PDB file of C-alpha atoms in Angstrom:
ATOM      1  CA  MET T   1       0.054   0.044   0.055  1.00 49.00           C
ATOM      2  CA  ALA T   2       1.375   3.687  -1.084  1.00 52.00           C
ATOM      3  CA  GLY T   3       2.851   5.592   1.867  1.00 55.00           C
ATOM      4  CA  ALA T   4       2.907   2.755   4.593  1.00 55.00           C
ATOM      5  CA  GLN T   5       5.446   2.734   7.134  1.00 58.00           C
ATOM      6  CA  PRO T   6       7.787   0.080   7.541  1.00 57.00           C
ATOM      7  CA  GLY T   7       7.298  -2.643  10.318  1.00 54.00           C
ATOM      8  CA  VAL T   8      10.196  -1.959  12.428  1.00 52.00           C
ATOM      9  CA  HIS T   9      10.209   0.538  14.860  1.00 53.00           C
ATOM     10  CA  ALA T  10      13.289   1.905  17.039  1.00 56.00           C
ATOM     11  CA  LEU T  11      12.757   1.222  20.779  1.00 61.00           C
ATOM     12  CA  GLN T  12      14.058   4.039  22.894  1.00 70.00           C
ATOM     13  CA  LEU T  13      15.688   3.022  25.915  1.00 78.00           C
ATOM     14  CA  LYS T  14      15.672   5.537  28.472  1.00 82.00           C
ATOM     15  CA  PRO T  15      18.293   5.500  31.401  1.00 85.00           C
ATOM     16  CA  VAL T  16      17.377   4.846  35.222  1.00 88.00           C
ATOM     17  CA  CYS T  17      16.693   8.383  36.429  1.00 89.00           C
ATOM     18  CA  VAL T  18      16.147   8.399  40.387  1.00 92.00           C
ATOM     19  CA  SER T  19      14.106  11.562  41.347  1.00 90.00           C
ATOM     20  CA  ASP T  20      15.597  13.947  43.879  1.00 91.00           C
ATOM     21  CA  SER T  21      12.364  13.205  46.315  1.00 90.00           C
ATOM     22  CA  LEU T  22      13.069   9.474  46.312  1.00 92.00           C
ATOM     23  CA  LYS T  23      16.772  10.052  47.060  1.00 92.00           C
ATOM     24  CA  LYS T  24      16.267  12.248  49.937  1.00 92.00           C
ATOM     25  CA  GLY T  25      13.346  10.195  51.212  1.00 92.00           C
ATOM     26  CA  ILE T  26       9.967  10.533  53.003  1.00 91.00           C
ATOM     27  CA  LYS T  27       8.250   9.731  55.836  1.00 91.00           C
ATOM     28  CA  PHE T  28       5.483   7.201  55.535  1.00 92.00           C
ATOM     29  CA  VAL T  29       3.593   5.047  57.780  1.00 91.00           C
ATOM     30  CA  LYS T  30       4.314   1.305  57.305  1.00 92.00           C
ATOM     31  CA  TRP T  31       1.788  -1.476  58.299  1.00 92.00           C
ATOM     32  CA  ASP T  32       0.604  -5.193  57.983  1.00 89.00           C
ATOM     33  CA  ASP T  33      -2.460  -7.050  58.068  1.00 81.00           C
ATOM     34  CA  ASP T  34      -1.050  -9.664  60.406  1.00 81.00           C
ATOM     35  CA  SER T  35      -0.199  -6.758  62.939  1.00 80.00           C
ATOM     36  CA  THR T  36      -2.136  -3.968  64.592  1.00 81.00           C
ATOM     37  CA  ILE T  37       1.111  -1.831  65.041  1.00 84.00           C
ATOM     38  CA  VAL T  38       2.162   0.906  62.318  1.00 89.00           C
ATOM     39  CA  THR T  39       5.786   1.857  62.045  1.00 89.00           C
ATOM     40  CA  PRO T  40       6.944   5.187  60.941  1.00 89.00           C
ATOM     41  CA  ILE T  41       9.736   5.161  58.267  1.00 91.00           C
ATOM     42  CA  ILE T  42      11.730   7.425  56.092  1.00 91.00           C
ATOM     43  CA  LEU T  43      11.697   5.394  52.901  1.00 93.00           C
ATOM     44  CA  ARG T  44      14.519   6.226  50.384  1.00 93.00           C
ATOM     45  CA  THR T  45      15.897   4.739  46.983  1.00 94.00           C
ATOM     46  CA  ASP T  46      19.714   4.737  46.284  1.00 94.00           C
ATOM     47  CA  PRO T  47      20.715   7.105  43.380  1.00 92.00           C
ATOM     48  CA  GLN T  48      21.405   4.244  40.982  1.00 92.00           C
ATOM     49  CA  GLY T  49      17.572   3.050  41.773  1.00 92.00           C
ATOM     50  CA  PHE T  50      18.655  -0.319  43.034  1.00 94.00           C
ATOM     51  CA  PHE T  51      17.044  -0.411  46.463  1.00 95.00           C
ATOM     52  CA  PHE T  52      14.157   0.646  48.646  1.00 91.00           C
ATOM     53  CA  TYR T  53      15.570   1.037  52.174  1.00 93.00           C
ATOM     54  CA  TRP T  54      14.153   2.176  55.420  1.00 91.00           C
ATOM     55  CA  THR T  55      15.445   1.389  59.053  1.00 82.00           C
ATOM     56  CA  ASP T  56      13.287  -0.328  61.373  1.00 72.00           C
ATOM     57  CA  GLN T  57      13.041   0.014  65.072  1.00 70.00           C
ATOM     58  CA  ASN T  58      16.115  -2.047  66.091  1.00 71.00           C
ATOM     59  CA  LYS T  59      18.098   0.541  63.663  1.00 74.00           C
ATOM     60  CA  GLU T  60      18.371  -2.336  61.380  1.00 76.00           C
ATOM     61  CA  THR T  61      18.445  -1.570  57.524  1.00 84.00           C
ATOM     62  CA  GLU T  62      15.498  -3.467  55.359  1.00 90.00           C
ATOM     63  CA  LEU T  63      16.229  -3.341  51.612  1.00 93.00           C
ATOM     64  CA  LEU T  64      13.571  -4.097  48.996  1.00 94.00           C
ATOM     65  CA  ASP T  65      15.107  -5.161  45.711  1.00 94.00           C
ATOM     66  CA  LEU T  66      13.453  -2.861  42.765  1.00 94.00           C
ATOM     67  CA  SER T  67      14.041  -5.613  40.573  1.00 93.00           C
ATOM     68  CA  LEU T  68      11.304  -7.638  42.281  1.00 94.00           C
ATOM     69  CA  VAL T  69       8.302  -5.252  42.037  1.00 95.00           C
ATOM     70  CA  LYS T  70       5.739  -6.197  39.690  1.00 94.00           C
ATOM     71  CA  ASP T  71       3.444  -3.457  40.486  1.00 94.00           C
ATOM     72  CA  ALA T  72       2.952  -0.421  42.258  1.00 94.00           C
ATOM     73  CA  ARG T  73      -0.851   0.763  43.278  1.00 94.00           C
ATOM     74  CA  CYS T  74      -2.187   3.912  45.044  1.00 92.00           C
ATOM     75  CA  GLY T  75      -5.751   5.117  45.740  1.00 88.00           C
ATOM     76  CA  ARG T  76      -8.558   2.878  45.598  1.00 88.00           C
ATOM     77  CA  HIS T  77      -6.262   0.069  43.931  1.00 90.00           C
ATOM     78  CA  ALA T  78      -4.237  -0.248  46.989  1.00 91.00           C
ATOM     79  CA  LYS T  79      -4.429  -2.651  49.534  1.00 91.00           C
ATOM     80  CA  ALA T  80      -6.898  -1.228  52.625  1.00 88.00           C
ATOM     81  CA  PRO T  81      -6.708  -2.306  56.107  1.00 88.00           C
ATOM     82  CA  LYS T  82      -9.222  -4.787  57.454  1.00 86.00           C
ATOM     83  CA  ASP T  83      -9.285  -4.387  61.054  1.00 86.00           C
ATOM     84  CA  PRO T  84     -10.738  -1.022  62.168  1.00 86.00           C
ATOM     85  CA  LYS T  85      -8.102  -0.111  64.737  1.00 86.00           C
ATOM     86  CA  LEU T  86      -5.614  -0.573  62.359  1.00 87.00           C
ATOM     87  CA  ARG T  87      -7.647   2.003  60.033  1.00 86.00           C
ATOM     88  CA  GLU T  88      -8.094   4.363  62.665  1.00 84.00           C
ATOM     89  CA  LEU T  89      -4.349   4.267  63.862  1.00 85.00           C
ATOM     90  CA  LEU T  90      -3.509   5.074  60.212  1.00 87.00           C
ATOM     91  CA  ASP T  91      -5.969   7.898  59.617  1.00 82.00           C
ATOM     92  CA  VAL T  92      -4.912   9.945  62.758  1.00 68.00           C
ATOM     93  CA  GLY T  93      -3.441  13.177  62.106  1.00 63.00           C
ATOM     94  CA  ASN T  94      -2.847  12.877  58.400  1.00 61.00           C
ATOM     95  CA  ILE T  95      -4.188  15.152  55.971  1.00 68.00           C
ATOM     96  CA  GLY T  96      -6.675  14.030  53.195  1.00 71.00           C
ATOM     97  CA  ARG T  97      -8.388  10.839  52.586  1.00 85.00           C
ATOM     98  CA  LEU T  98      -6.763   7.785  53.714  1.00 87.00           C
ATOM     99  CA  GLU T  99      -7.807   5.736  50.612  1.00 87.00           C
ATOM    100  CA  GLN T 100      -6.046   8.494  48.247  1.00 90.00           C
ATOM    101  CA  ARG T 101      -2.818   8.178  50.537  1.00 91.00           C
ATOM    102  CA  MET T 102      -2.445   4.572  50.528  1.00 93.00           C
ATOM    103  CA  ILE T 103       0.283   2.806  48.463  1.00 94.00           C
ATOM    104  CA  THR T 104       0.870  -1.015  48.083  1.00 95.00           C
ATOM    105  CA  VAL T 105       4.047  -2.088  46.329  1.00 95.00           C
ATOM    106  CA  VAL T 106       3.859  -5.986  45.123  1.00 95.00           C
ATOM    107  CA  TYR T 107       6.879  -7.636  44.951  1.00 95.00           C
ATOM    108  CA  GLY T 108       8.267 -11.618  44.564  1.00 94.00           C
ATOM    109  CA  PRO T 109      10.377 -13.577  42.339  1.00 91.00           C
ATOM    110  CA  ASP T 110       7.438 -14.365  40.154  1.00 90.00           C
ATOM    111  CA  LEU T 111       3.640 -13.425  39.643  1.00 87.00           C
ATOM    112  CA  VAL T 112       2.613 -16.417  41.735  1.00 90.00           C
ATOM    113  CA  ASN T 113       4.842 -16.052  44.960  1.00 93.00           C
ATOM    114  CA  ILE T 114       4.234 -12.403  45.727  1.00 93.00           C
ATOM    115  CA  SER T 115       4.324 -10.028  48.889  1.00 93.00           C
ATOM    116  CA  HIS T 116       3.063  -6.564  49.443  1.00 94.00           C
ATOM    117  CA  LEU T 117       4.606  -3.678  51.101  1.00 94.00           C
ATOM    118  CA  ASN T 118       1.671  -1.183  52.442  1.00 94.00           C
ATOM    119  CA  LEU T 119       2.480   2.323  53.151  1.00 94.00           C
ATOM    120  CA  VAL T 120       0.423   5.436  53.983  1.00 93.00           C
ATOM    121  CA  ALA T 121       1.514   8.647  52.847  1.00 91.00           C
ATOM    122  CA  PHE T 122       0.905  12.050  54.788  1.00 90.00           C
ATOM    123  CA  GLN T 123      -0.273  13.628  51.612  1.00 89.00           C
ATOM    124  CA  GLU T 124      -2.004  12.348  48.542  1.00 90.00           C
ATOM    125  CA  GLU T 125       0.094  14.352  45.917  1.00 91.00           C
ATOM    126  CA  VAL T 126       3.148  12.304  47.636  1.00 92.00           C
ATOM    127  CA  ALA T 127       1.571   8.925  47.123  1.00 92.00           C
ATOM    128  CA  LYS T 128       0.765   9.458  43.434  1.00 93.00           C
ATOM    129  CA  GLU T 129       4.442  10.706  42.796  1.00 93.00           C
ATOM    130  CA  TRP T 130       5.754   7.445  44.655  1.00 94.00           C
ATOM    131  CA  THR T 131       3.661   5.335  42.775  1.00 94.00           C
ATOM    132  CA  ASN T 132       4.564   6.437  39.290  1.00 94.00           C
ATOM    133  CA  GLU T 133       8.143   6.654  39.973  1.00 93.00           C
ATOM    134  CA  VAL T 134       8.486   3.326  41.578  1.00 93.00           C
ATOM    135  CA  PHE T 135       6.518   1.682  38.551  1.00 93.00           C
ATOM    136  CA  SER T 136       8.925   3.715  36.264  1.00 92.00           C
ATOM    137  CA  LEU T 137      12.170   2.158  38.276  1.00 93.00           C
ATOM    138  CA  ALA T 138      10.587  -1.140  38.337  1.00 92.00           C
ATOM    139  CA  THR T 139       9.520  -1.363  34.576  1.00 91.00           C
ATOM    140  CA  ASN T 140      12.803   0.061  33.039  1.00 90.00           C
ATOM    141  CA  LEU T 141      14.104  -2.197  30.271  1.00 88.00           C
ATOM    142  CA  LEU T 142      17.722  -1.166  30.965  1.00 87.00           C
ATOM    143  CA  ALA T 143      17.544  -1.868  34.726  1.00 88.00           C
ATOM    144  CA  GLN T 144      15.840  -5.481  33.735  1.00 88.00           C
ATOM    145  CA  ASN T 145      18.645  -6.162  31.393  1.00 88.00           C
ATOM    146  CA  MET T 146      21.849  -4.730  33.505  1.00 88.00           C
ATOM    147  CA  SER T 147      25.660  -5.369  32.276  1.00 85.00           C
ATOM    148  CA  ARG T 148      27.874  -7.333  34.638  1.00 81.00           C
ATOM    149  CA  ASP T 149      29.672  -4.339  35.805  1.00 81.00           C
ATOM    150  CA  ALA T 150      26.451  -3.030  36.904  1.00 86.00           C
ATOM    151  CA  PHE T 151      25.283  -6.070  38.779  1.00 85.00           C
ATOM    152  CA  LEU T 152      28.480  -5.739  40.554  1.00 82.00           C
ATOM    153  CA  GLU T 153      27.626  -2.297  41.719  1.00 85.00           C
ATOM    154  CA  LYS T 154      24.430  -3.230  42.561  1.00 89.00           C
ATOM    155  CA  ALA T 155      25.844  -5.749  45.114  1.00 86.00           C
ATOM    156  CA  TYR T 156      28.096  -3.526  46.457  1.00 84.00           C
ATOM    157  CA  THR T 157      25.674  -0.971  46.728  1.00 89.00           C
ATOM    158  CA  LYS T 158      23.839  -3.480  49.154  1.00 89.00           C
ATOM    159  CA  LEU T 159      26.538  -3.922  51.467  1.00 85.00           C
ATOM    160  CA  LYS T 160      27.178  -0.074  51.477  1.00 86.00           C
ATOM    161  CA  LEU T 161      23.233   0.645  52.600  1.00 89.00           C
ATOM    162  CA  GLN T 162      23.679  -2.203  55.467  1.00 85.00           C
ATOM    163  CA  VAL T 163      26.290  -0.852  57.200  1.00 83.00           C
ATOM    164  CA  THR T 164      26.828  -0.219  61.256  1.00 80.00           C
ATOM    165  CA  PRO T 165      26.392   3.398  63.051  1.00 77.00           C
ATOM    166  CA  GLU T 166      30.118   3.843  62.378  1.00 79.00           C
ATOM    167  CA  GLY T 167      29.810   3.313  58.576  1.00 79.00           C
ATOM    168  CA  ARG T 168      31.463  -0.203  58.425  1.00 80.00           C
ATOM    169  CA  ILE T 169      30.195  -3.405  56.575  1.00 79.00           C
ATOM    170  CA  PRO T 170      29.812  -6.243  58.801  1.00 80.00           C
ATOM    171  CA  LEU T 171      31.654  -9.268  57.479  1.00 80.00           C
ATOM    172  CA  LYS T 172      28.213 -11.470  57.675  1.00 81.00           C
ATOM    173  CA  ASN T 173      26.565  -9.311  54.896  1.00 82.00           C
ATOM    174  CA  ILE T 174      29.601 -10.423  52.443  1.00 81.00           C
ATOM    175  CA  TYR T 175      29.047 -14.065  53.270  1.00 81.00           C
ATOM    176  CA  ARG T 176      25.310 -13.576  53.169  1.00 83.00           C
ATOM    177  CA  LEU T 177      25.822 -11.920  49.649  1.00 81.00           C
ATOM    178  CA  PHE T 178      27.907 -14.686  48.278  1.00 77.00           C
ATOM    179  CA  SER T 179      26.474 -17.821  49.950  1.00 73.00           C
ATOM    180  CA  ALA T 180      26.974 -19.868  47.360  1.00 70.00           C
ATOM    181  CA  ASP T 181      30.793 -19.869  47.304  1.00 73.00           C
ATOM    182  CA  ARG T 182      31.821 -19.104  51.035  1.00 78.00           C
ATOM    183  CA  LYS T 183      35.368 -20.833  50.689  1.00 79.00           C
ATOM    184  CA  ARG T 184      35.840 -18.359  47.375  1.00 78.00           C
ATOM    185  CA  VAL T 185      34.941 -15.366  49.647  1.00 78.00           C
ATOM    186  CA  GLU T 186      37.013 -16.332  52.501  1.00 80.00           C
ATOM    187  CA  THR T 187      40.168 -16.470  49.955  1.00 78.00           C
ATOM    188  CA  ALA T 188      39.591 -13.219  48.324  1.00 75.00           C
ATOM    189  CA  LEU T 189      39.191 -11.372  52.058  1.00 75.00           C
ATOM    190  CA  GLU T 190      42.626 -12.995  52.984  1.00 76.00           C
ATOM    191  CA  ALA T 191      44.176 -11.997  49.688  1.00 73.00           C
ATOM    192  CA  CYS T 192      42.961  -8.603  50.340  1.00 69.00           C
ATOM    193  CA  SER T 193      44.113  -8.574  53.868  1.00 68.00           C
ATOM    194  CA  LEU T 194      40.765  -8.235  55.422  1.00 69.00           C
ATOM    195  CA  PRO T 195      39.239 -10.108  58.250  1.00 68.00           C
ATOM    196  CA  SER T 196      37.598 -13.514  57.453  1.00 67.00           C
ATOM    197  CA  SER T 197      36.567 -16.575  59.518  1.00 63.00           C
ATOM    198  CA  ARG T 198      39.733 -18.651  58.627  1.00 55.00           C
ATOM    199  CA  VAL T 199      41.873 -15.517  59.574  1.00 48.00           C
ATOM    200  CA  GLU T 200      40.219 -15.154  62.912  1.00 53.00           C
ATOM    201  CA  LYS T 201      40.724 -18.655  63.835  1.00 48.00           C
ATOM    202  CA  ALA T 202      44.266 -18.390  62.703  1.00 42.00           C
ATOM    203  CA  ASN T 203      44.922 -14.774  64.523  1.00 48.00           C
ATOM    204  CA  LYS T 204      43.523 -17.029  67.648  1.00 45.00           C
ATOM    205  CA  ALA T 205      45.873 -19.665  67.108  1.00 40.00           C
ATOM    206  CA  ALA T 206      48.734 -17.120  66.907  1.00 41.00           C
ATOM    207  CA  LYS T 207      47.643 -15.297  70.159  1.00 44.00           C
ATOM    208  CA  SER T 208      47.725 -18.879  71.701  1.00 41.00           C
ATOM    209  CA  GLU T 209      51.211 -19.790  70.646  1.00 40.00           C
ATOM    210  CA  GLN T 210      52.557 -16.321  71.850  1.00 43.00           C
ATOM    211  CA  SER T 211      51.461 -16.982  75.213  1.00 40.00           C
ATOM    212  CA  CYS T 212      53.178 -20.180  75.147  1.00 41.00           C
ATOM    213  CA  GLY T 213      56.458 -17.818  74.208  1.00 43.00           C
ATOM    214  CA  LYS T 214      56.426 -18.656  70.094  1.00 41.00           C
ATOM    215  CA  ALA T 215      56.430 -16.290  67.510  1.00 37.00           C
ATOM    216  CA  PRO T 216      53.311 -16.492  65.112  1.00 34.00           C
ATOM    217  CA  PRO T 217      54.091 -17.108  61.432  1.00 32.00           C
ATOM    218  CA  LYS T 218      54.049 -14.147  59.167  1.00 30.00           C
ATOM    219  CA  HIS T 219      51.049 -14.780  57.367  1.00 29.00           C
ATOM    220  CA  PHE T 220      49.051 -14.036  60.543  1.00 24.00           C
ATOM    221  CA  HIS T 221      50.329 -10.726  60.552  1.00 27.00           C
ATOM    222  CA  LEU T 222      47.553  -9.192  58.329  1.00 29.00           C
ATOM    223  CA  HIS T 223      46.085  -5.501  58.298  1.00 32.00           C
ATOM    224  CA  PHE T 224      43.237  -5.290  60.108  1.00 31.00           C
ATOM    225  CA  ILE T 225      40.583  -2.401  60.372  1.00 36.00           C
ATOM    226  CA  LYS T 226      39.341  -3.233  63.481  1.00 37.00           C
ATOM    227  CA  GLN T 227      38.984  -6.953  65.195  1.00 35.00           C
ATOM    228  CA  ASN T 228      35.099  -6.694  64.851  1.00 37.00           C
ATOM    229  CA  LYS T 229      34.697  -8.316  61.358  1.00 44.00           C
ATOM    230  CA  MET T 230      34.478  -5.379  59.255  1.00 45.00           C
ATOM    231  CA  PHE T 231      36.235  -3.643  56.248  1.00 44.00           C
ATOM    232  CA  GLU T 232      35.897  -0.113  54.805  1.00 45.00           C
ATOM    233  CA  SER T 233      34.748   0.744  51.451  1.00 44.00           C
ATOM    234  CA  ALA T 234      37.876   1.908  50.324  1.00 40.00           C
ATOM    235  CA  CYS T 235      38.801  -1.988  49.776  1.00 51.00           C
ATOM    236  CA  TYR T 236      36.013  -2.319  47.012  1.00 53.00           C
ATOM    237  CA  CYS T 237      38.639  -2.268  44.386  1.00 49.00           C
ATOM    238  CA  PHE T 238      40.855  -4.928  45.899  1.00 46.00           C
ATOM    239  CA  PHE T 239      37.957  -7.211  46.545  1.00 53.00           C
ATOM    240  CA  VAL T 240      36.759  -7.134  42.953  1.00 55.00           C
ATOM    241  CA  ARG T 241      40.209  -7.725  41.347  1.00 48.00           C
ATOM    242  CA  CYS T 242      40.227 -10.593  43.697  1.00 50.00           C
ATOM    243  CA  PHE T 243      37.220 -12.325  42.321  1.00 51.00           C
ATOM    244  CA  GLY T 244      38.472 -11.026  38.862  1.00 48.00           C
ATOM    245  CA  ILE T 245      35.499  -9.568  37.925  1.00 45.00           C
ATOM    246  CA  GLY T 246      34.178  -5.906  36.947  1.00 40.00           C
ATOM    247  CA  THR T 247      36.673  -3.190  36.118  1.00 38.00           C
ATOM    248  CA  ILE T 248      38.187  -0.333  37.895  1.00 36.00           C
TER     249      ILE T 248
END
């Protein structure tokens, strides 16, 4: 047919862009159907758009991987509390209708095994803005098809978000992140002169030999940041090189 357009259309992939409001964070009220307790939190997103994160009442950081998000709903499409007491707690001291301030983030490994993150914003405009931003980040095609280096940066971002009050990364989080190959993790940490479970055992053995008047072997003299199983983020490049992945 004359004047027909070709059947091939160029798909424009937009890079991940996290708004300032998500990076700065804002107050929400988190609730669950299984409990009548509501929890005030400050919800944030890292600058790369990898995770939602907030601090719970135990001062521990909780994360939600945005790549697991299947949907984000607000208003009448969001999940509403069934318990009248819970609904009353969520509606106290807030501005606007409760139904218009509710947000439900649906997440899970697939469309069958899903969970819900239930939030209530303090303003209707905030609920709409965050719902649209979260859905945009979760459905971004570039974020769903990341490069190897981007996955490495995501793993490092996860470690940085779960630091102690002193700004240190607990060793247990590294083992949890690379749980499939613990021996390789220990070998990498030792090669970078960082604390590991094997080094800790060797250090104890060295102390016992010192108490007996024997000098410890030289390979026990490693550079420890602290004796509390933590390492600084400056060691990231050594950790990457030891695993042989990524570029610096």
